[in-house]
Tab-separated table of C-alpha atoms in Angstrom:
chain	number	residue	atom	x	y	z
A	291	MET	CA	88.617	75.032	92.238
A	292	HIS	CA	88.512	77.679	89.559
A	293	ASN	CA	90.368	80.925	90.257
A	294	VAL	CA	88.219	83.818	89.045
A	295	LEU	CA	90.997	86.350	88.485
A	296	ASN	CA	93.286	83.732	86.996
A	297	ALA	CA	90.540	83.035	84.480
A	298	LYS	CA	90.347	86.739	83.672
A	299	TYR	CA	94.055	87.141	82.924
A	300	SER	CA	95.091	83.567	82.082
A	301	ASP	CA	95.178	84.310	78.355
A	302	GLY	CA	97.935	86.802	79.137
A	303	ALA	CA	98.244	90.491	78.411
A	304	ALA	CA	100.551	92.354	76.056
A	305	SER	CA	101.421	94.514	79.053
A	306	MET	CA	99.965	94.957	82.507
A	307	LEU	CA	99.499	98.365	84.123
A	308	PHE	CA	99.931	98.963	87.857
A	309	LEU	CA	99.212	102.018	89.989
A	310	HIS	CA	101.702	102.403	92.866
A	311	LEU	CA	100.876	104.592	95.865
A	312	SER	CA	102.520	104.999	99.250
A	313	ASP	CA	102.386	107.055	102.440
A	314	ILE	CA	98.806	108.251	102.085
A	315	HIS	CA	98.641	109.095	105.808
A	316	PHE	CA	94.887	109.514	106.161
A	317	ARG	CA	94.645	111.444	109.434
A	318	ALA	CA	91.431	111.044	111.453
A	319	SER	CA	91.440	114.688	112.566
A	320	GLU	CA	91.551	115.959	108.974
A	321	VAL	CA	89.789	113.639	106.546
A	322	ALA	CA	86.159	114.382	105.754
A	323	THR	CA	86.369	117.819	107.409
A	324	ALA	CA	85.983	121.242	105.841
A	325	GLN	CA	89.578	122.030	106.800
A	326	ASP	CA	91.089	118.925	105.213
A	327	PRO	CA	94.261	120.346	103.580
A	328	ASN	CA	94.558	117.481	101.079
A	329	ARG	CA	91.048	117.276	99.635
A	330	ASN	CA	91.931	119.095	96.405
A	331	LEU	CA	95.191	117.163	96.141
A	332	ARG	CA	93.293	113.850	96.272
A	333	ASN	CA	90.847	115.125	93.682
A	334	GLU	CA	93.738	115.934	91.338
A	335	ILE	CA	95.288	112.514	91.905
A	336	VAL	CA	92.054	110.874	90.787
A	337	ARG	CA	91.804	113.167	87.755
A	338	ASP	CA	95.423	112.595	86.766
A	339	ALA	CA	95.338	108.801	87.164
A	340	LYS	CA	92.047	108.587	85.249
A	341	LYS	CA	93.396	110.620	82.315
A	342	PHE	CA	96.703	108.751	82.278
A	343	CYS	CA	94.951	105.374	82.152
A	344	GLU	CA	92.681	106.645	79.377
A	345	ASP	CA	95.665	107.965	77.395
A	346	LEU	CA	97.415	104.603	77.747
A	347	GLY	CA	94.207	102.786	76.864
A	348	LYS	CA	94.693	100.463	79.846
A	349	THR	CA	93.050	99.613	83.140
A	350	PRO	CA	95.283	98.867	86.147
A	351	VAL	CA	95.341	95.196	87.100
A	352	GLY	CA	96.725	96.219	90.480
A	353	ILE	CA	96.582	99.218	92.802
A	354	LEU	CA	99.615	98.588	95.012
A	355	ILE	CA	100.150	100.545	98.231
A	356	SER	CA	103.530	100.221	99.941
A	357	GLY	CA	102.454	101.183	103.455
A	358	ASP	CA	101.232	104.043	105.641
A	359	ILE	CA	97.626	103.975	104.511
A	360	ALA	CA	96.613	105.463	107.868
A	361	PHE	CA	98.319	108.067	110.011
A	362	ALA	CA	97.749	106.502	113.442
A	363	GLY	CA	96.452	103.017	112.656
A	364	GLN	CA	92.864	103.949	113.546
A	365	ARG	CA	89.696	102.334	112.207
A	366	SER	CA	88.162	105.606	110.988
A	367	GLU	CA	91.278	106.295	108.915
A	368	TYR	CA	90.950	102.954	107.149
A	369	GLU	CA	87.241	103.488	106.559
A	370	PHE	CA	88.055	106.754	104.800
A	371	ALA	CA	90.896	105.074	102.889
A	372	LYS	CA	88.590	102.377	101.551
A	373	ALA	CA	86.003	104.926	100.417
A	374	TRP	CA	88.638	107.020	98.630
A	375	LEU	CA	90.322	104.012	97.030
A	376	LYS	CA	86.944	102.959	95.667
A	377	VAL	CA	86.630	106.355	93.957
A	378	LEU	CA	90.176	106.103	92.576
A	379	ALA	CA	89.740	102.530	91.361
A	380	GLU	CA	86.458	103.220	89.606
A	381	ALA	CA	87.883	106.339	87.953
A	382	CYS	CA	90.640	104.156	86.501
A	383	GLY	CA	88.162	101.538	85.265
A	384	THR	CA	88.634	98.896	87.936
A	385	ASN	CA	87.343	98.253	91.478
A	386	LEU	CA	88.584	97.521	94.991
A	387	SER	CA	89.448	93.940	94.090
A	388	SER	CA	92.618	95.280	92.431
A	389	VAL	CA	93.997	96.704	95.722
A	390	PHE	CA	96.978	95.000	97.403
A	391	VAL	CA	98.829	96.517	100.374
A	392	CYS	CA	101.655	96.093	102.869
A	393	PRO	CA	101.920	97.825	106.282
A	394	GLY	CA	104.032	100.837	107.221
A	395	ASN	CA	104.986	102.351	110.566
A	396	HIS	CA	101.920	104.660	110.535
A	397	ASP	CA	99.695	101.589	110.220
A	398	VAL	CA	100.827	100.552	113.693
A	399	ASP	CA	98.700	101.537	116.686
A	400	ARG	CA	101.424	103.319	118.675
A	401	LYS	CA	99.562	102.994	121.987
A	402	LEU	CA	99.582	99.220	121.694
A	403	ALA	CA	103.134	99.139	120.356
A	404	GLY	CA	104.249	101.264	123.314
A	405	ARG	CA	103.025	98.811	125.952
A	406	TYR	CA	105.603	97.369	128.307
A	407	MET	CA	105.404	93.860	126.838
A	408	ASN	CA	105.760	95.094	123.266
A	409	GLN	CA	108.733	97.277	124.138
A	410	ALA	CA	110.351	94.441	126.093
A	411	LEU	CA	110.028	92.125	123.082
A	412	HIS	CA	111.287	94.838	120.727
A	413	GLN	CA	114.350	95.379	122.904
A	414	GLN	CA	114.996	91.651	123.085
A	415	ILE	CA	115.076	91.526	119.293
A	416	LYS	CA	117.152	94.704	118.941
A	417	ASN	CA	119.734	93.500	121.477
A	418	ALA	CA	120.065	89.989	120.049
A	419	ASP	CA	123.388	88.677	118.825
A	420	PRO	CA	123.293	88.663	114.991
A	421	MET	CA	124.197	84.962	115.031
A	422	VAL	CA	120.927	84.056	116.766
A	423	LEU	CA	118.659	86.875	115.520
A	424	HIS	CA	116.642	84.837	113.040
A	425	GLN	CA	116.180	81.958	115.493
A	426	LEU	CA	114.985	84.419	118.141
A	427	MET	CA	112.493	86.126	115.820
A	428	GLU	CA	111.185	82.783	114.611
A	429	GLY	CA	110.687	81.586	118.184
A	430	LEU	CA	108.860	84.742	119.267
A	431	LEU	CA	106.574	84.703	116.226
A	432	ARG	CA	105.770	81.006	116.617
A	433	ASP	CA	104.817	81.349	120.258
A	434	ASP	CA	101.069	82.021	120.521
A	435	GLN	CA	101.411	84.677	123.239
A	436	THR	CA	104.413	86.640	121.982
A	437	GLY	CA	103.316	86.363	118.349
A	438	ARG	CA	99.950	87.840	119.269
A	439	ILE	CA	101.552	90.657	121.306
A	440	LEU	CA	103.863	91.596	118.427
A	441	TYR	CA	101.074	91.657	115.807
A	442	GLU	CA	98.212	93.123	117.860
A	443	PRO	CA	99.227	96.753	117.067
A	444	LEU	CA	98.397	95.935	113.433
A	445	ASP	CA	94.850	94.699	114.130
A	446	GLU	CA	93.057	97.678	112.561
A	447	TYR	CA	95.403	97.549	109.573
A	448	ASN	CA	94.675	93.842	109.207
A	449	SER	CA	90.922	94.430	109.354
A	450	PHE	CA	91.422	96.750	106.365
A	451	ALA	CA	93.934	94.574	104.511
A	452	GLY	CA	91.866	91.428	105.075
A	453	GLN	CA	89.304	92.718	102.587
A	454	PHE	CA	92.000	92.451	99.903
A	455	PHE	CA	93.405	89.096	101.110
A	456	CYS	CA	96.718	90.583	102.202
A	457	ASP	CA	96.315	90.742	105.988
A	458	MET	CA	99.257	89.393	107.978
A	459	ASN	CA	99.391	87.294	111.117
A	460	ALA	CA	102.068	85.414	113.046
A	461	PRO	CA	103.492	82.901	112.595
A	462	ASP	CA	102.488	81.537	109.204
A	463	ARG	CA	101.287	84.600	107.300
A	464	THR	CA	103.921	87.268	107.875
A	465	VAL	CA	104.480	87.409	104.099
A	466	VAL	CA	101.548	87.286	101.663
A	467	SER	CA	101.228	87.024	97.901
A	468	ARG	CA	98.836	87.514	95.014
A	469	ASN	CA	99.105	84.842	92.326
A	470	ASP	CA	96.572	85.493	89.577
A	471	LEU	CA	98.416	87.482	86.882
A	472	ARG	CA	99.959	86.009	83.740
A	473	PHE	CA	102.001	87.360	80.865
A	474	SER	CA	101.160	86.749	77.207
A	475	ASP	CA	103.510	83.731	77.058
A	476	GLY	CA	101.674	82.076	79.973
A	477	SER	CA	104.330	82.791	82.597
A	478	GLN	CA	103.261	84.201	85.947
A	479	LEU	CA	103.683	87.565	87.646
A	480	LYS	CA	103.491	87.126	91.417
A	481	ILE	CA	103.118	90.038	93.871
A	482	TRP	CA	104.524	89.728	97.392
A	483	ALA	CA	103.899	91.956	100.416
A	484	VAL	CA	106.425	92.002	103.277
A	485	ASN	CA	106.051	93.478	106.768
A	486	THR	CA	108.885	95.804	107.852
A	487	ALA	CA	106.762	97.408	110.607
A	488	TRP	CA	106.130	94.555	113.041
A	489	VAL	CA	108.752	95.918	115.485
A	490	SER	CA	107.746	99.545	114.849
A	491	SER	CA	106.821	102.020	117.590
A	492	GLU	CA	107.600	105.579	118.715
A	493	ALA	CA	111.176	104.377	119.201
A	494	ASP	CA	111.813	103.834	115.475
A	495	ASP	CA	115.181	104.860	114.125
A	496	GLU	CA	117.466	103.863	111.278
A	497	ASN	CA	118.901	100.360	111.621
A	498	GLN	CA	116.309	99.524	114.315
A	499	LEU	CA	113.629	97.618	112.355
A	500	PHE	CA	113.591	94.067	111.015
A	501	ILE	CA	112.190	91.727	108.402
A	502	ASP	CA	111.589	88.197	109.660
A	503	THR	CA	112.933	84.929	108.325
A	504	ALA	CA	109.884	84.282	106.135
A	505	ALA	CA	110.683	87.333	103.990
A	506	LEU	CA	114.019	85.762	103.092
A	507	GLN	CA	112.285	82.691	101.660
A	508	ILE	CA	110.668	84.282	98.587
A	509	PRO	CA	111.615	81.754	95.896
A	510	ARG	CA	112.841	81.911	92.343
A	511	GLU	CA	110.628	79.681	90.202
A	512	ALA	CA	110.670	78.723	86.546
A	513	GLY	CA	108.118	80.766	84.636
A	514	VAL	CA	107.486	83.149	87.562
A	515	GLU	CA	108.617	86.754	88.000
A	516	ASN	CA	108.194	88.538	91.351
A	517	ILE	CA	107.129	92.012	92.405
A	518	VAL	CA	108.021	92.566	96.075
A	519	MET	CA	106.537	95.483	98.018
A	520	PHE	CA	107.648	96.676	101.460
A	521	HIS	CA	107.613	99.964	103.337
A	522	HIS	CA	111.048	100.742	104.767
A	523	ALA	CA	114.217	101.218	102.758
A	524	ASN	CA	117.060	98.903	103.686
A	525	ARG	CA	118.908	101.432	105.837
A	526	TRP	CA	116.040	101.322	108.344
A	527	LEU	CA	116.488	97.561	108.813
A	528	ARG	CA	119.078	95.933	111.044
A	529	ASN	CA	119.181	92.994	108.636
A	530	GLY	CA	118.813	95.287	105.632
A	531	GLN	CA	121.890	94.081	103.764
A	532	THR	CA	120.748	90.471	103.938
A	533	TRP	CA	117.307	91.589	102.773
A	534	ASP	CA	118.770	93.656	99.912
A	535	ASP	CA	120.860	90.718	98.701
A	536	HIS	CA	117.779	88.484	98.692
A	537	LEU	CA	115.637	91.088	96.934
A	538	ARG	CA	118.098	91.559	94.094
A	539	ALA	CA	118.227	87.808	93.592
A	540	VAL	CA	114.471	87.128	93.487
A	541	ALA	CA	112.560	90.276	92.426
A	542	ARG	CA	112.868	92.208	89.156
A	543	ILE	CA	110.483	94.873	90.494
A	544	GLN	CA	110.645	96.252	94.053
A	545	LEU	CA	108.289	98.846	95.549
A	546	CYS	CA	108.858	100.787	98.767
A	547	GLY	CA	107.970	104.047	100.483
A	548	HIS	CA	108.543	105.745	103.849
A	549	GLU	CA	111.129	108.343	102.797
A	550	HIS	CA	108.670	110.476	100.772
A	551	LEU	CA	111.019	110.865	97.821
A	552	ALA	CA	110.156	109.744	94.302
A	553	ARG	CA	113.081	107.693	93.012
A	554	VAL	CA	113.604	105.127	90.274
A	555	GLU	CA	116.671	103.071	91.148
A	556	GLU	CA	117.830	101.115	88.133
A	557	PHE	CA	120.097	98.090	88.595
A	558	LYS	CA	121.407	95.501	86.175
A	559	SER	CA	118.957	92.829	87.332
A	560	CYS	CA	116.064	94.831	88.814
A	561	VAL	CA	114.350	98.177	89.284
A	562	ARG	CA	113.306	99.670	92.635
A	563	LEU	CA	110.557	102.284	92.822
A	564	ARG	CA	110.555	104.554	95.851
A	565	ALA	CA	107.145	106.202	95.856
A	566	GLY	CA	106.802	109.825	96.713
A	567	ALA	CA	104.341	110.252	99.568
A	568	LEU	CA	100.794	110.863	98.433
A	569	HIS	CA	100.254	112.985	101.568
A	570	PRO	CA	103.644	114.160	102.867
A	571	GLU	CA	103.769	116.611	105.738
A	572	ARG	CA	103.592	120.105	104.270
A	573	THR	CA	106.399	121.208	106.585
A	574	GLU	CA	108.811	118.717	105.013
A	575	PRO	CA	111.683	120.136	102.955
A	576	ASN	CA	111.015	119.802	99.225
A	577	TRP	CA	107.358	118.878	99.848
A	578	GLN	CA	106.209	117.135	96.672
A	579	PRO	CA	103.388	114.571	96.574
A	580	GLY	CA	103.656	111.854	93.963
A	581	TYR	CA	102.722	108.387	92.762
A	582	ASN	CA	103.783	105.939	90.055
A	583	LEU	CA	102.248	103.998	87.210
A	584	PHE	CA	104.238	101.229	85.612
A	585	GLU	CA	103.726	98.823	82.729
A	586	VAL	CA	105.170	95.307	82.621
A	587	ASP	CA	105.336	92.806	79.800
A	588	VAL	CA	107.373	89.827	78.602
A	589	GLU	CA	108.377	89.408	74.988
A	590	GLU	CA	110.745	87.289	72.922
A	591	ILE	CA	113.612	89.098	71.192
A	592	ASP	CA	116.010	87.093	69.003
A	593	GLY	CA	114.996	83.899	70.753
A	594	ARG	CA	115.440	85.356	74.273
A	595	ARG	CA	112.736	86.163	76.798
A	596	VAL	CA	112.850	89.778	77.990
A	597	MET	CA	110.839	91.597	80.663
A	598	ASN	CA	110.145	95.274	79.958
A	599	VAL	CA	109.263	97.664	82.794
A	600	ASP	CA	108.158	101.179	81.797
A	601	VAL	CA	107.762	103.526	84.759
A	602	HIS	CA	105.754	106.766	84.731
A	603	VAL	CA	106.635	108.894	87.769
A	604	ARG	CA	103.995	111.522	88.550
A	605	VAL	CA	104.886	114.428	90.877
A	606	TRP	CA	102.921	117.439	92.080
A	607	SER	CA	103.558	120.895	90.701
A	608	PRO	CA	102.386	123.539	93.238
A	609	ALA	CA	102.567	126.262	90.588
A	610	THR	CA	99.960	124.638	88.342
A	611	GLU	CA	98.293	122.400	90.962
A	612	THR	CA	98.609	119.431	88.623
A	613	PHE	CA	100.646	116.250	88.461
A	614	GLN	CA	103.451	116.162	85.928
A	615	ALA	CA	106.036	113.668	84.739
A	616	GLN	CA	109.343	113.323	86.552
A	617	ALA	CA	111.560	112.831	83.548
A	618	SER	CA	114.394	110.371	83.127
A	619	SER	CA	117.502	111.160	81.093
A	620	ASP	CA	115.731	109.654	78.071
A	621	GLY	CA	112.338	111.317	78.395
A	622	ASN	CA	109.172	111.014	80.445
A	623	VAL	CA	109.270	107.217	80.706
A	624	TRP	CA	111.861	105.297	82.732
A	625	LYS	CA	112.508	102.241	80.557
A	626	ASN	CA	114.066	99.052	81.884
A	627	SER	CA	114.565	95.654	80.232
A	628	PHE	CA	115.808	92.464	81.856
A	629	GLY	CA	116.823	89.205	80.225
A	630	LEU	CA	114.919	86.237	81.622
A	631	GLU	CA	115.777	82.570	81.798
A	632	ALA	CA	114.417	80.310	79.081
A	633	TRP	CA	110.982	78.913	79.863
A	634	THR	CA	108.539	76.736	77.971
A	635	PRO	CA	104.923	76.302	79.032
A	636	PRO	CA	104.281	72.805	80.439
A	637	VAL	CA	102.925	70.155	78.091
A	638	THR	CA	99.163	69.880	78.347
A	639	ALA	CA	98.614	66.795	76.182
A	640	GLY	CA	95.679	64.708	77.343
A	641	ARG	CA	94.257	67.428	79.571
A	642	SER	CA	91.982	70.321	78.748
A	643	GLU	CA	93.375	73.848	78.964
A	644	GLU	CA	90.784	74.643	81.639
A	645	THR	CA	91.907	71.661	83.748
A	646	VAL	CA	95.555	72.731	83.607
A	647	GLU	CA	94.597	76.297	84.526
A	648	ASP	CA	92.525	75.108	87.482
A	649	GLU	CA	95.343	72.876	88.755
A	650	SER	CA	97.772	75.776	88.501
A	651	ALA	CA	95.388	77.986	90.459
A	652	GLU	CA	95.174	75.319	93.168
A	653	ASN	CA	98.921	74.850	93.508
A	654	VAL	CA	100.438	78.330	93.351
A	655	ASP	CA	99.816	79.104	97.042
A	656	GLN	CA	98.516	77.473	100.189
A	657	ASP	CA	95.863	80.205	100.419
A	658	ALA	CA	94.843	80.042	96.763
A	659	ALA	CA	91.259	79.346	97.804
A	660	THR	CA	90.927	82.868	99.138
A	661	MET	CA	91.718	84.228	95.673
A	662	ASN	CA	88.511	82.714	94.298
A	663	GLY	CA	86.039	85.530	94.050
A	664	ARG	CA	87.986	88.594	95.166
A	665	GLU	CA	84.971	90.790	94.427
A	666	ILE	CA	82.772	88.583	96.611
A	667	GLY	CA	85.320	88.949	99.393
A	668	ILE	CA	85.219	92.753	99.199
A	669	ALA	CA	81.427	92.661	99.491
A	670	PHE	CA	81.488	90.193	102.388
A	671	PHE	CA	84.028	92.110	104.455
A	672	SER	CA	82.142	95.362	103.821
A	673	LEU	CA	79.091	94.075	105.684
A	674	PRO	CA	78.510	95.059	109.328
A	675	TYR	CA	79.920	92.666	111.913
A	676	SER	CA	76.491	91.313	112.879
A	677	ARG	CA	75.603	90.520	109.255
A	678	LYS	CA	78.880	88.693	108.659
A	679	LEU	CA	78.364	86.692	111.840
A	680	GLU	CA	74.800	85.781	110.914
A	681	ILE	CA	75.816	84.653	107.417
A	682	ALA	CA	78.729	82.597	108.754
A	683	ALA	CA	76.454	80.841	111.245
A	684	ARG	CA	73.644	80.229	108.742
A	685	LEU	CA	76.039	78.706	106.173
A	686	ASN	CA	77.744	76.647	108.904
A	687	LEU	CA	81.119	78.262	108.193
A	688	MET	CA	82.177	78.865	111.792
A	689	ASP	CA	84.524	76.591	113.738
A	690	GLU	CA	85.381	76.367	117.436
A	691	SER	CA	88.979	77.287	116.615
A	692	ASP	CA	87.762	80.732	115.471
A	693	ILE	CA	86.453	81.816	118.879
A	694	ASN	CA	89.626	83.402	120.267
A	695	GLN	CA	90.793	84.906	116.982
A	696	PRO	CA	90.653	88.642	116.194
A	697	ASP	CA	87.708	89.575	113.980
A	698	TYR	CA	89.723	89.904	110.782
A	699	GLU	CA	91.196	86.415	111.205
A	700	ARG	CA	87.850	84.856	112.135
A	701	PHE	CA	86.085	86.118	109.018
A	702	ARG	CA	89.065	85.374	106.812
A	703	ARG	CA	88.729	81.737	107.856
A	704	VAL	CA	84.995	81.855	107.212
A	705	PHE	CA	85.550	83.128	103.665
A	706	LYS	CA	88.261	80.565	102.991
A	707	ARG	CA	85.997	77.727	104.119
A	708	ALA	CA	83.274	78.946	101.775
A	709	ALA	CA	85.739	78.788	98.880
A	710	GLU	CA	87.094	75.373	99.872
A	711	ARG	CA	83.584	73.912	100.308
A	712	ASN	CA	82.274	75.285	96.994
A	713	GLN	CA	79.824	77.526	98.854
A	714	MET	CA	80.740	80.733	97.053
A	715	PRO	CA	77.378	80.955	95.219
A	716	ASP	CA	75.609	80.551	98.578
A	717	LEU	CA	77.828	83.201	100.149
A	718	GLU	CA	77.222	85.653	97.319
A	719	ALA	CA	73.456	85.124	97.564
A	720	ALA	CA	73.589	85.715	101.318
A	721	ILE	CA	75.606	88.919	100.829
A	722	VAL	CA	73.052	90.286	98.366
A	723	LEU	CA	70.195	89.296	100.691
A	724	ALA	CA	71.951	91.197	103.496
A	725	GLY	CA	72.065	94.330	101.390
A	726	GLY	CA	75.618	94.003	100.056
A	727	ALA	CA	76.669	94.510	96.452
A	728	VAL	CA	79.250	92.478	94.509
A	729	ALA	CA	81.131	94.688	92.058
A	730	ARG	CA	82.340	93.162	88.805
A	731	ASN	CA	85.047	94.428	86.468
């Protein structure tokens, strides 16, 4: 099966541009009201990102959001977020298919997370002996009942994230990845999203949250470099040191949020970007909204492969009501370079380039089928529930196993079946007939 986005970028790019946001905190009581205190701020973000992309002469291949899209995990907050992200994406020359997200603590429905059963499970995890912690978490996530209880507070988040193929569900999709980007030498850039908020509630405190075992299995692969995005800094995680050790070993680029401070942490083997909150609370000390753009490429220098990461940190200036550069010691761009292991593209003798590309697209991930036609997916998930249901039934894409699944999971399976059964043209035609529109870059 041909991977649409892999086809778009398979020839490689001299450098790829990413837009990194975090802690947007769309609050239902404020957004789309006359008294919304952040309306002008959002307008300036769009203006600044648009001009910066134009000045660089590049379009972002990814809009990456490291958590806290909503303020209270409510559906109306995500509806507003999608509408605003569409404006931002189009201003920067792309569309919603470039969005990739991970959850934060504000993406959790606190009412659901505060239920007795959720709190009892949280306490069981928090009180576990470190020697058996991972086995306990694995057991709870693999059990149908407890796994569902632990992830149900993220249902509205998942309905939003499912449109971008990065929704999460226990037990087998607690870590998700995007696999369609390639450097100019043919090597791959893979983006991972990790959930640090699955044990989050009103009781959050430092050293009281967890990543699960799956997050510690992100692999190192020949010809693959990883970007890993997560919400909470390591000090908020009970198993944060183990997580930090793994991150430094497998990911050259790490993106996080939560603490509302713009920071570029430069290490010998990696760089970690802490995004300033796009919508911090105005009562916070040193209130300063911000976001990041960063460019990534791989080049050969004196026979060695090198990854370059140029970071542009943009922070709000209240005096001028504009975004400005947060300078490094060497200027307005934070420059990082990392030596990479030697890698040679696989021999393709006897097979067409298109065949090799298609096989690679099939094998990079067990859910690679869902990557086929990201724009079609956005259009499908944007349809009203009744229209999605009617299309799924008419194209015979429903299965009995879908009945007891939450809506986001049910329609994710429907879309995946369409891709696996080569019914994407039929699905696109049905979307258009139902009044949907498929955006194309």
